[in-house]
Backbone as a ProteinNet text record, in pm:
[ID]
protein_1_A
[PRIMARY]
XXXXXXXXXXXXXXXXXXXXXXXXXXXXXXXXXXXXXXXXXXXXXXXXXXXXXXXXXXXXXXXXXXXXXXXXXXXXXXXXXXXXXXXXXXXXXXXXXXXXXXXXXXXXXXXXXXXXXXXXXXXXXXXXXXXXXXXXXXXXXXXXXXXXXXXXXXXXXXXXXXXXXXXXXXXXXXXXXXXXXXXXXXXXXXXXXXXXXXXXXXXXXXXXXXXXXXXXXXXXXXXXXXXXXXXXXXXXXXXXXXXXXX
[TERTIARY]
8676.6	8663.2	8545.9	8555.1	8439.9	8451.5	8258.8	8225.2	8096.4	8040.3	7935.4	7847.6	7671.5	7545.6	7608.8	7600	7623	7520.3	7501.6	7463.3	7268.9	7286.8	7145.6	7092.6	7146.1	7113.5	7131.4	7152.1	7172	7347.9	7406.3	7556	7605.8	7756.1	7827.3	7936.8	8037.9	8179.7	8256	8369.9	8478.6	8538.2	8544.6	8608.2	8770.5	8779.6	8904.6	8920.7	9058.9	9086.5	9164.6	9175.7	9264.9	9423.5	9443.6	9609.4	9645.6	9546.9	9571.6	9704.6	9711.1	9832.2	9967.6	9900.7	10028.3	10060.3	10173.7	10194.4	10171.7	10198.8	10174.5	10050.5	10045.8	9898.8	9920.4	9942.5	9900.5	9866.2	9839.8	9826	9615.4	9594.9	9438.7	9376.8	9285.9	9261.1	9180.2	9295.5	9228.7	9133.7	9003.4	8934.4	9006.8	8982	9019.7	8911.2	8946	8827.8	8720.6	8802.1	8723.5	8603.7	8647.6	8554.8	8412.6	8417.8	8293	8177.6	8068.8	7946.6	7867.3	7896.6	7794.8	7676.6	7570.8	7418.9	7460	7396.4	7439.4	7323.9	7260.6	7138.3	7190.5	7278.5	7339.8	7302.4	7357.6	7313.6	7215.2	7134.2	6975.9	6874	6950.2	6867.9	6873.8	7028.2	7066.6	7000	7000	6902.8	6772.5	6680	6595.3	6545.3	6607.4	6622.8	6622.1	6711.4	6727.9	6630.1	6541.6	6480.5	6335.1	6341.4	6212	6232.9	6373.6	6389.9	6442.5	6540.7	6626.2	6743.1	6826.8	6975.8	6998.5	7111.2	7200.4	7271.2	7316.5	7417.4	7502.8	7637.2	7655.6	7766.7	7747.4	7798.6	7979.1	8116.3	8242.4	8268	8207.7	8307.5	8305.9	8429.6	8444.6	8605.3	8659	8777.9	8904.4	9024.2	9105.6	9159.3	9177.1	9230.5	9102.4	9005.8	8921.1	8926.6	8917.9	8915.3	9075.5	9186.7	9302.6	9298	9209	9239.2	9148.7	9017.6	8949.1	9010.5	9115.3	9134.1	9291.4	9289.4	9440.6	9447.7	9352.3	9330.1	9366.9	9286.8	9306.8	9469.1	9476.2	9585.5	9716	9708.4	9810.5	9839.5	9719	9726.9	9805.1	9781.2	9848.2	9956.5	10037.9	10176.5	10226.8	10181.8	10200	10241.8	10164.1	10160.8	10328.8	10360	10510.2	10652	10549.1	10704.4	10712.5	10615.9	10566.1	10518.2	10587.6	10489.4	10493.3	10614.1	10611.4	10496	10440.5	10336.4	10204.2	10226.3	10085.9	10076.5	10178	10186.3	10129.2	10213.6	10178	9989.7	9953.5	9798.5	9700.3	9749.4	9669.3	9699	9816.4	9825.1	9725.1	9683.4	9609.6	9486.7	9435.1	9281.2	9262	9349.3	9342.1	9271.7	9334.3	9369.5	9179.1	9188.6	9006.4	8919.2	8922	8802.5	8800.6	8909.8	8931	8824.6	8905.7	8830.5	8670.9	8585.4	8437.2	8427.4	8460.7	8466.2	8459.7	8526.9	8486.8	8372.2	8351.4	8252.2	8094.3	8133.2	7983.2	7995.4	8077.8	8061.9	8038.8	8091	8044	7897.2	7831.5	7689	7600.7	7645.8	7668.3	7553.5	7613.7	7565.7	7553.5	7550.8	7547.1	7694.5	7621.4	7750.2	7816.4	7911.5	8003.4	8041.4	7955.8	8001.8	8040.3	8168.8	8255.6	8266.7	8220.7	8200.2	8361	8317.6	8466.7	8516.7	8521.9	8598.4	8712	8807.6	8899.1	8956.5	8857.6	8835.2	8798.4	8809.4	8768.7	8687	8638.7	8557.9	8625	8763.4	8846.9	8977.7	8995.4	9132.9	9107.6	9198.7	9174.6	9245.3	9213.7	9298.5	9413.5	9458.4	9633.7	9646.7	9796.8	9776.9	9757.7	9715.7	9662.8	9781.1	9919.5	10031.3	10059.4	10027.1	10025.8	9925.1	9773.7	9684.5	9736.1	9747.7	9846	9896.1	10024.9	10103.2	10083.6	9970.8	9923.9	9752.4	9672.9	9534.1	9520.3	9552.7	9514	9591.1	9689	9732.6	9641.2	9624.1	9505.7	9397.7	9296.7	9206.6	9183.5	9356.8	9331.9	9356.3	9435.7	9428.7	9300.2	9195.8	9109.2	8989.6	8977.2	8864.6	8954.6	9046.3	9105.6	9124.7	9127.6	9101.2	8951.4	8874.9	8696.4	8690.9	8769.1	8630.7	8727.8	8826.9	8855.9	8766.9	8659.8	8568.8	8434	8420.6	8283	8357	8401.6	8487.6	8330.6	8245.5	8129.7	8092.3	8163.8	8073.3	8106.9	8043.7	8060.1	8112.9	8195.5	8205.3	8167.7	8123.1	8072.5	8196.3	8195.2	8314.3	8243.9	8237.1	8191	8288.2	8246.9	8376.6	8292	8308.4	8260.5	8376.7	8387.7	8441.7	8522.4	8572.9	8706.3	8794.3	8706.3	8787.9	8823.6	8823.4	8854.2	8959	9094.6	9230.5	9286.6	9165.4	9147.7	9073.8	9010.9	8914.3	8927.3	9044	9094.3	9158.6	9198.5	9288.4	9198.2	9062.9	8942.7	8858.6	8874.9	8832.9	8888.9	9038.8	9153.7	9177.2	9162.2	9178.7	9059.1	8919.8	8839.3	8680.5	8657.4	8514.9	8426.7	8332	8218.7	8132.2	8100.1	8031.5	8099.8	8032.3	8098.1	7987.8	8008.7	7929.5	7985.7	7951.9	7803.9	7819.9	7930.1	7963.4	7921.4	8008.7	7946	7943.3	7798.9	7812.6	7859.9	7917.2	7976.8	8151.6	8149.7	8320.1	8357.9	8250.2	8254.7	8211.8	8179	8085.2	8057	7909.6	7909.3	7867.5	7836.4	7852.1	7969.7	8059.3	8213.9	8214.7	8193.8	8237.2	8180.7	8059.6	8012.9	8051.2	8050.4	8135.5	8276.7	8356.7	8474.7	8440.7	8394.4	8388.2	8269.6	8166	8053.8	8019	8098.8	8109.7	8237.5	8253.6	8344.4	8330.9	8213.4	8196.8	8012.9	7979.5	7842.6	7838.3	7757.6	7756.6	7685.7	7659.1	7547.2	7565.8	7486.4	7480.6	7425.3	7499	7518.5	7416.6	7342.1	7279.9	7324.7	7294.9	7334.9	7236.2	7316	7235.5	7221.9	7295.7	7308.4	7216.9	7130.2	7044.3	6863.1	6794.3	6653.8	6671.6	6569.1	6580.2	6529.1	6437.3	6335.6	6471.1	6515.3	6640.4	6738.1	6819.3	6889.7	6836.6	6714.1	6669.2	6621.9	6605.3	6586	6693.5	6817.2	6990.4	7046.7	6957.9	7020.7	6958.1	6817.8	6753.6	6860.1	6859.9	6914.1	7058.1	7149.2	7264.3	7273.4	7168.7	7141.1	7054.3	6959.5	6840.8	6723.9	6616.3	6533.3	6525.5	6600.4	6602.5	6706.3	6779	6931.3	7005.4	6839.1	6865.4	6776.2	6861.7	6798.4	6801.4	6713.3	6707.4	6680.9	6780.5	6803.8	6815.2	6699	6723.6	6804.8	6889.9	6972	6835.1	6933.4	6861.1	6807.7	6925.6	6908.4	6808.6	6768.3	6688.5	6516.4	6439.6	6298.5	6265	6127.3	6051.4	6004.1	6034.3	5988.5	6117.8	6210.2	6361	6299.2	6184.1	6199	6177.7	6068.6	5988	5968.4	5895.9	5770.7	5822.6	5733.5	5750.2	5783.4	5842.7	5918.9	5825.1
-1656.1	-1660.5	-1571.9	-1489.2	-1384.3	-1456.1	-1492.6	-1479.3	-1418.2	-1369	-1325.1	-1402.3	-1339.5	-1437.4	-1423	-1485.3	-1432.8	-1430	-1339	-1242.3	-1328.6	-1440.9	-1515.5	-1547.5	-1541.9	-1570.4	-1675.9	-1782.9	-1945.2	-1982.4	-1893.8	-1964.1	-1852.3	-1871	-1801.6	-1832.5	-1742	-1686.6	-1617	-1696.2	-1605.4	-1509.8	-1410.9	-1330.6	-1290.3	-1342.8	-1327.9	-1417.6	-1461	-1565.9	-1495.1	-1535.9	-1452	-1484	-1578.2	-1596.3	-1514	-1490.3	-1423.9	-1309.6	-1277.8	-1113.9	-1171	-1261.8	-1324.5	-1488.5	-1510.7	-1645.2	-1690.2	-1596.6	-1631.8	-1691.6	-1803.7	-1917	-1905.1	-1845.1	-1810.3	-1683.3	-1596.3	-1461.4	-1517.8	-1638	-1672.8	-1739.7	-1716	-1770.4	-1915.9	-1994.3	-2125.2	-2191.2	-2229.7	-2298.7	-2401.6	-2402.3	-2513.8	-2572.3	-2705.9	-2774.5	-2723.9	-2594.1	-2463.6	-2418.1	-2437.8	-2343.3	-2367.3	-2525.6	-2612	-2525.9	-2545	-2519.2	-2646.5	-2712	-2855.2	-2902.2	-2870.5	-2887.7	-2994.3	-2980.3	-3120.3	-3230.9	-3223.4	-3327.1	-3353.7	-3333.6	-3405.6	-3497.1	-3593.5	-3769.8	-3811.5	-3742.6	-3783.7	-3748.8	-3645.8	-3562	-3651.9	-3729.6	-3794.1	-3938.2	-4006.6	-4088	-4140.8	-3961	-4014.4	-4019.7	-3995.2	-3927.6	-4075.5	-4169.8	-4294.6	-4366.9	-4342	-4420.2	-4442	-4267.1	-4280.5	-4350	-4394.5	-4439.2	-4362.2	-4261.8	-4167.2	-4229.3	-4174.7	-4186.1	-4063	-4033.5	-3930.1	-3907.9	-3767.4	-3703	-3610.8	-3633.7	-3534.6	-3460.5	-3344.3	-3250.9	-3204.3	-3298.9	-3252.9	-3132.9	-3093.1	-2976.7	-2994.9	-2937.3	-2927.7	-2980.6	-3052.4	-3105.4	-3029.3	-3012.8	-2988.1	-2924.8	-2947.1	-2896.3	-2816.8	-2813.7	-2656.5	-2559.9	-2589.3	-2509.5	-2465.2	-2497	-2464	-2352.5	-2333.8	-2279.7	-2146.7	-2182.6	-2088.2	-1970.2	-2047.9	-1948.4	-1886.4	-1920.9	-1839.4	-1827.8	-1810.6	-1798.3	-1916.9	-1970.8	-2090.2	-2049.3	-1953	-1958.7	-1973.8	-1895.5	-1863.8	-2024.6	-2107	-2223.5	-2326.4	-2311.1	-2381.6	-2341.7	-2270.5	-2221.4	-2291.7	-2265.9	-2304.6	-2466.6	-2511	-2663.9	-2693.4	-2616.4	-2657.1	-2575.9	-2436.7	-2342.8	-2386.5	-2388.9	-2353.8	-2509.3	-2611.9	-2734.1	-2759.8	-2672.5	-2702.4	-2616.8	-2545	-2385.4	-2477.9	-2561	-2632.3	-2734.9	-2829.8	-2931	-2831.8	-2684.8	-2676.1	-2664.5	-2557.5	-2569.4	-2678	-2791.8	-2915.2	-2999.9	-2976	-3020.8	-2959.3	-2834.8	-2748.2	-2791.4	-2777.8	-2830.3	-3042.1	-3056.9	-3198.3	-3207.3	-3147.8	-3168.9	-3078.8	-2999	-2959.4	-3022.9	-3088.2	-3195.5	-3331.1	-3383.2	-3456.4	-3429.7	-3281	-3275.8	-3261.6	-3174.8	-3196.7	-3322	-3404.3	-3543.5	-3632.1	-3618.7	-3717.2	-3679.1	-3545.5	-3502.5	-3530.7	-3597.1	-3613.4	-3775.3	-3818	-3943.2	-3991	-3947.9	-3975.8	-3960.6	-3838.2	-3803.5	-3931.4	-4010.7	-4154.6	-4111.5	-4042	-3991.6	-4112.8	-4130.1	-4232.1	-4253.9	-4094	-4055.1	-3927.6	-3916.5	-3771.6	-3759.2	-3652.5	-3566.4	-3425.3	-3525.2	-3405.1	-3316.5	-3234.5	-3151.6	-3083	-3050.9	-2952.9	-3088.9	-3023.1	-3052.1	-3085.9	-3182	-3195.8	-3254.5	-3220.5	-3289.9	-3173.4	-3198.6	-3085.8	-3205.5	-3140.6	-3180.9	-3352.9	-3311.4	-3407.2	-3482.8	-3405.9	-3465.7	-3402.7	-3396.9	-3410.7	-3241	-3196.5	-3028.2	-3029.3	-3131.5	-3155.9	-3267.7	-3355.1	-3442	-3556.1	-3679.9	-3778.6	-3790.8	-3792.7	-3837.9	-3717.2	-3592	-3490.2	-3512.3	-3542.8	-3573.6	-3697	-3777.8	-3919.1	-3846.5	-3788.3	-3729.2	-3659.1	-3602.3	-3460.6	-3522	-3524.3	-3539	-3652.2	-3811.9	-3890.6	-3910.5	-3863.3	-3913.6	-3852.6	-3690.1	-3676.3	-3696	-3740.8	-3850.5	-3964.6	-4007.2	-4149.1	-4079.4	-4010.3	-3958.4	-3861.4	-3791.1	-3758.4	-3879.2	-3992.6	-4065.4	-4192.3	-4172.4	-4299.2	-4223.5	-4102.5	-4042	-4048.8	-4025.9	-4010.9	-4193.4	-4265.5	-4414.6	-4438	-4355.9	-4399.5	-4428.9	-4344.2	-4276.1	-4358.3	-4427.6	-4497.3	-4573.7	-4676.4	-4737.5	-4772.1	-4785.3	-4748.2	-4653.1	-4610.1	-4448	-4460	-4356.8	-4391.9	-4227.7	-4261.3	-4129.6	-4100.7	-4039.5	-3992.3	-3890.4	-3898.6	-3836.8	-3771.7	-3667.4	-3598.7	-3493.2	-3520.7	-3471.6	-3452.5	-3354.6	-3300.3	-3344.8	-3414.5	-3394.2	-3546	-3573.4	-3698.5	-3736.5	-3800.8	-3882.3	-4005.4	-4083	-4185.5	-4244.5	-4203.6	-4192.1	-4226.7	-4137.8	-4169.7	-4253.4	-4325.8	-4403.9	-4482.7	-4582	-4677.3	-4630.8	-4534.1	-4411.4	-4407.3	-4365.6	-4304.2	-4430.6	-4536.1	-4679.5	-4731.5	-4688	-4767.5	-4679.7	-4547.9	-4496.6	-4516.8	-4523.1	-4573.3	-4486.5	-4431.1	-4379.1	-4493.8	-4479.4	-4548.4	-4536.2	-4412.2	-4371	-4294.1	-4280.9	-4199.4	-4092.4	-3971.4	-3868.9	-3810.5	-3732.8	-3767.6	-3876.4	-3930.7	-3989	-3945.4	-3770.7	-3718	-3756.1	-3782.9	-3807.2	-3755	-3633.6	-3542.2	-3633.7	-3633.9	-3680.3	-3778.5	-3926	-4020.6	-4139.5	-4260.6	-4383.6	-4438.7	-4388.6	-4440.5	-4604.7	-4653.6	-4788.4	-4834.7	-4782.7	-4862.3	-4815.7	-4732.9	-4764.8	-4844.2	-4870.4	-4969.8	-5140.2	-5117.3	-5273.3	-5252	-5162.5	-5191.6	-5175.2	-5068.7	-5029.7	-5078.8	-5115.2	-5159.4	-5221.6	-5288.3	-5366.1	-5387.2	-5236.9	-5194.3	-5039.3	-4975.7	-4841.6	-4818.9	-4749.2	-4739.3	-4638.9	-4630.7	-4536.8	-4484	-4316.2	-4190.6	-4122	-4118.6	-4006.3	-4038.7	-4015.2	-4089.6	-3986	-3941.6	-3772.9	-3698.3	-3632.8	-3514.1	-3384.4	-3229.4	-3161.6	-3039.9	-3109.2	-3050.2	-3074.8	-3189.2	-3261.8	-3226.5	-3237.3	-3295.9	-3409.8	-3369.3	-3467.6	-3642.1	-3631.6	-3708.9	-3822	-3728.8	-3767.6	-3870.1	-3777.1	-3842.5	-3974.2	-3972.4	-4113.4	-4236.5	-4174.1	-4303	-4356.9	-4283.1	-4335.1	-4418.2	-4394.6	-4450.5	-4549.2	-4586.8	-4691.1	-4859.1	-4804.7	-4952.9	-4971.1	-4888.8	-4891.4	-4915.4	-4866.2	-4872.9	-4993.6	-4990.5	-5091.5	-5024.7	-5036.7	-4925.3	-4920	-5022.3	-5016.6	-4968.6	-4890	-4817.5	-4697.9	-4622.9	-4494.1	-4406.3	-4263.5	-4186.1	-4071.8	-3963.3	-3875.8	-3732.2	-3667.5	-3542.2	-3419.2	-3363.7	-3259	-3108.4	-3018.5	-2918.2	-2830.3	-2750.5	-2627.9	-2535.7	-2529.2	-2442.4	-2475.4	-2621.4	-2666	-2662.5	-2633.7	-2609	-2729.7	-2793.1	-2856.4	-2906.1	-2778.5	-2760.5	-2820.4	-2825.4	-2910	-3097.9	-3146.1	-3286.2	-3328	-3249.6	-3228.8	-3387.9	-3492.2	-3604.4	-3690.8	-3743.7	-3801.2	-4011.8	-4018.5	-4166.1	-4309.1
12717.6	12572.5	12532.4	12448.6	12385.8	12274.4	12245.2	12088.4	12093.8	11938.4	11941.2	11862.2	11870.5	11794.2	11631.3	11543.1	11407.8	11354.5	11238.6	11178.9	11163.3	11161.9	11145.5	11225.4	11361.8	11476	11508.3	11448	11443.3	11494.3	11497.4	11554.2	11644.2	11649.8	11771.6	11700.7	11712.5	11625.6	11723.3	11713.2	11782.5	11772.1	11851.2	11862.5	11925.3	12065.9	12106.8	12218.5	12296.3	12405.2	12485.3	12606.8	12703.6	12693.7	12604.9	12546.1	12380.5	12358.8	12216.4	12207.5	12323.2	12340.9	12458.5	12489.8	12584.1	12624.3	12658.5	12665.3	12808.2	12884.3	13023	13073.1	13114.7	13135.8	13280.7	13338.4	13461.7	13498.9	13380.4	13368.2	13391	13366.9	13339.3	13522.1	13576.5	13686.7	13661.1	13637.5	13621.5	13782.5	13702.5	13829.2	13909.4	14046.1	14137.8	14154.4	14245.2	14313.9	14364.8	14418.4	14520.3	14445.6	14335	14254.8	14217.4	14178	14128.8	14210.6	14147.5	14253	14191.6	14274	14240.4	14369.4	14305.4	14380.9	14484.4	14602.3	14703.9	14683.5	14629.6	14562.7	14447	14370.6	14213.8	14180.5	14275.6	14279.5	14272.3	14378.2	14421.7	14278.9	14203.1	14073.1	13987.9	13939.9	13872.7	13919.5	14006.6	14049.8	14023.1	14033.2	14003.4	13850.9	13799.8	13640.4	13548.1	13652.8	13623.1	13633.3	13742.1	13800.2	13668.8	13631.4	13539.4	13397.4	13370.3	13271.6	13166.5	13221.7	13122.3	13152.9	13037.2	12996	13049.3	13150.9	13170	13123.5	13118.4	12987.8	13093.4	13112.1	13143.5	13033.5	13078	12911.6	12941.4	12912.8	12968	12919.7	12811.6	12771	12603.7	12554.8	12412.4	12475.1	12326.2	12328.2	12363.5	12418.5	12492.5	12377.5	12222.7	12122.9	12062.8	12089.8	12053.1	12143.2	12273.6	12382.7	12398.7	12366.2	12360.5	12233	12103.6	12006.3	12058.8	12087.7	12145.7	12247.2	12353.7	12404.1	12398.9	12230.2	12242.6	12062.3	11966.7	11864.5	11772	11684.3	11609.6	11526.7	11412.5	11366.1	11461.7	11555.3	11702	11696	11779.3	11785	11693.3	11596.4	11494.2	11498.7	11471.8	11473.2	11556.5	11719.5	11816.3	11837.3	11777.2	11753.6	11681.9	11580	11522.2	11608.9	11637.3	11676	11824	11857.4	12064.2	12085.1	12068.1	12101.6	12290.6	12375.7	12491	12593.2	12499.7	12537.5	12586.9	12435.9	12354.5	12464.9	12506	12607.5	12743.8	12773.2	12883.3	12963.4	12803.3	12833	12841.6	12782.5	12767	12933.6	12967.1	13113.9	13186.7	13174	13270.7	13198.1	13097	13050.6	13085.9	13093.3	13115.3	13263.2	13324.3	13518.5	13532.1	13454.2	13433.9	13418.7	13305.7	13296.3	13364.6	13405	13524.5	13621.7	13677.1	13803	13753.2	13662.4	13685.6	13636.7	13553.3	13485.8	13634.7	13703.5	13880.1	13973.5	13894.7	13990	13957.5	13779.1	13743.1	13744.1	13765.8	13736.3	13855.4	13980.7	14119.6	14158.6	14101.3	14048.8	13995.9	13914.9	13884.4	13736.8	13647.2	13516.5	13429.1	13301.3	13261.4	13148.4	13123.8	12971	13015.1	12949.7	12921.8	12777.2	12749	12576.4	12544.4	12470.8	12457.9	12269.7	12295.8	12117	12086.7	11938.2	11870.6	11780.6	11648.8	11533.7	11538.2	11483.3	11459.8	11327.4	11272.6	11105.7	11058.8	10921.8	10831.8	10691.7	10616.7	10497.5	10435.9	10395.8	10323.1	10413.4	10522.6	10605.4	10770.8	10850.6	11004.5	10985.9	11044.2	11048.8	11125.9	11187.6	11210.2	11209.3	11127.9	11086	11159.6	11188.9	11227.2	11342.3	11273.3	11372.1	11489.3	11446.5	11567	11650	11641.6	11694.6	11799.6	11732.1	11820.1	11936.9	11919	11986.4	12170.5	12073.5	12177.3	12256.3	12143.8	12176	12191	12165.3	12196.2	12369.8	12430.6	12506.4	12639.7	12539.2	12681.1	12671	12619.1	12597.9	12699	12698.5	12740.6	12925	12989.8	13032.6	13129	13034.3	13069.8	13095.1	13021.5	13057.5	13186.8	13178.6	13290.9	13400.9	13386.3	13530.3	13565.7	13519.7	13546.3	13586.8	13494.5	13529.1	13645.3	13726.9	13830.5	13989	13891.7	14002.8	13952.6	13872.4	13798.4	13680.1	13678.7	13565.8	13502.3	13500.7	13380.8	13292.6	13374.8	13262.1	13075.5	13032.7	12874.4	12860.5	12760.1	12652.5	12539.8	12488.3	12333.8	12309.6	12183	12072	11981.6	11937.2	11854.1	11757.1	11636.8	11571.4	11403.4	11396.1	11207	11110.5	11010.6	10887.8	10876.4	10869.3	10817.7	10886.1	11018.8	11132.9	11108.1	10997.7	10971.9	11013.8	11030	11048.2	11212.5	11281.9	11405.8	11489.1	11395.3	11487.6	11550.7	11523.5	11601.4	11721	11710	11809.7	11911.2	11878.5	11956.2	12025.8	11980.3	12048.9	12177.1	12109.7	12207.3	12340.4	12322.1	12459.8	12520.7	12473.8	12546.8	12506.3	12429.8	12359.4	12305.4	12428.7	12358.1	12228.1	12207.7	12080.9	11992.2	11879.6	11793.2	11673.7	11662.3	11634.9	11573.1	11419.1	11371.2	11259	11158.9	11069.5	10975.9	10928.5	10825.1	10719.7	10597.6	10510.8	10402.1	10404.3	10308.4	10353.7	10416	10440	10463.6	10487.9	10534.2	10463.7	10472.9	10445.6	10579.8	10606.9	10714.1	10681.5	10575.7	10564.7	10605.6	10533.2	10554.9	10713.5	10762.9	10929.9	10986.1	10960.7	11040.2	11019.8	10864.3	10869.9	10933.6	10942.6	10991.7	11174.7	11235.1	11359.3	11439.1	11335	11401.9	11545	11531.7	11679.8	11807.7	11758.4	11836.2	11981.8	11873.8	11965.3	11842.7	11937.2	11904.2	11799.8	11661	11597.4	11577.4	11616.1	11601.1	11502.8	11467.6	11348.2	11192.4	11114.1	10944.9	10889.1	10965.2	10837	10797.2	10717.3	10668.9	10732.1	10745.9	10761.5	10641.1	10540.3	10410.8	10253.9	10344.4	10287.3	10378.7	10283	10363.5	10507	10585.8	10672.5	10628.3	10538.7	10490.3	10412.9	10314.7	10182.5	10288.8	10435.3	10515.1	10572.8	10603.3	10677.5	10583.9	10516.1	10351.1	10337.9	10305.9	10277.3	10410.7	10529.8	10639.5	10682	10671.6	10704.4	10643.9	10519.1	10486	10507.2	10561.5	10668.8	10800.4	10850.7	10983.5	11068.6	10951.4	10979	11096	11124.1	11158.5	11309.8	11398	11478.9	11557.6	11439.2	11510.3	11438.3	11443.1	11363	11433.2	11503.3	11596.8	11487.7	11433.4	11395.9	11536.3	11497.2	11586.6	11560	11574.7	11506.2	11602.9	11476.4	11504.9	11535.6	11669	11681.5	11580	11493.1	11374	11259.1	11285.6	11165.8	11198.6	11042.5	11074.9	11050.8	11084	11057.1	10923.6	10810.5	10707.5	10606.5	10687.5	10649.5	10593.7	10651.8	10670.7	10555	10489.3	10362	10363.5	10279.4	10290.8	10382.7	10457.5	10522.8	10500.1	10557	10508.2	10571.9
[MASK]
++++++++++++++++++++++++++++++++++++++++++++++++++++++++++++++++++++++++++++++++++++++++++++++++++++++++++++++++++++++++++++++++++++++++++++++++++++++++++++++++++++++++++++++++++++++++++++++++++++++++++++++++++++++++++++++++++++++++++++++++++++++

């Protein structure tokens, strides 16, 4: 996948995927087992990491439906989804059987978490509809994390998703996501999720990054209550973002 820095230096934009000009998915040298290069101290790293009193993270990837759009162009993709849905099945078999395999390899590592990034929401609605999502993405979901806790039936997943996942959330419980990220407030109530989901999957997020940092943690304290509100700041954001302090 090629993208480049954009123009502010603060992001990365796509450019092109190695399916964009052809359908052939074996025209791509998908990784094997062979391939991993995983440190022979992993465990022992991860171990002691624990030992000092950190949370391990290990990082799966981006979702099987960004990384599918990424490497074969979002519009392409979409089409694909109505004209080509057996194309769409075939690449998600091959990205599935991927994160599997490093997904066992970190969890054997004995990590704590696995988080997975990429949108599937947009501002006001999900960018394919809830029941295609069902279809396609929830099955490998359930799929990708029941293969990993085969290997650590503890491990946790985080879900991360921008815009108006509402639709899916029960979706995203039931196959098995522990957390949930970011609960945008432009698209969301993260009040109402928490009375509905609250005690179902853990909830991160509820700021805005369209807002002051200061403005965001005022609106969230009395949702959250102060003992279950992590402020995190974006790479992209200054200091000078927080403006008074709370």
């Amino acid at each position: 996948v090629v993208e480049r820095v954009g123009r502010n230096g603060k992001y990365v934009e796509w450019v092109s995927g190695p399916f964009v000009e052809t359908d052939e998915l074996d025209s791509f040298p998908w990784p094997s087992e062979a391939d991993l290069i995983v440190p022979d101290d992993l465990a022992e790293r991860v171990a002691e990491f624990k030992r000092a009193g950190y949370w391990v993270e290990g990082r799966g990837g981006v979702h099987p439906f960004k990384q599918s759009w990424r490497m074969r162009g979002f519009e392409n993709f979409l089409v694909d989804s109505l004209a080509n849905p057996e194309w769409v099945e075939a690449i998600y078999d091959r990205l599935v059987a991927f994160n599997v395999m490093v997904n066992r390899r970190l969890a054997a590592a004995g990590v704590d978490q696995i988080s997975y990034w990429g949108d599937v929401a947009m501002q006001d609605r999900m960018i394919v509809p809830p029941d295609s999502w069902r279809r396609l993405d929830k099955v490998a979901w359930r799929r990708i994390i029941e293969g990993t806790r085969e290997v650590d039936p503890g491990v946790k997943f985080f879900f991360h998703s921008d815009g108006d996942v509402t639709p899916i959330i029960d979706d995203i419980i039931e196959v098995g996501f522990d957390f949930l990220n970011p609960l945008q407030p432009e698209c969301v109530n993260p009040a109402i999720i928490k009375r509905k989901w609250g005690d179902k999957i853990c909830l991160d997020g509820g700021g805005s990054v369209q807002r002051t940092v200061s403005a965001t943690v005022k609106s969230c304290f009395p949702t959250y209550g102060l003992a279950a509100y992590i402020v995190t700041m974006l790479p992209s954001a200054s200091w000078t973002d927080v403006g008074q302090p709370v």
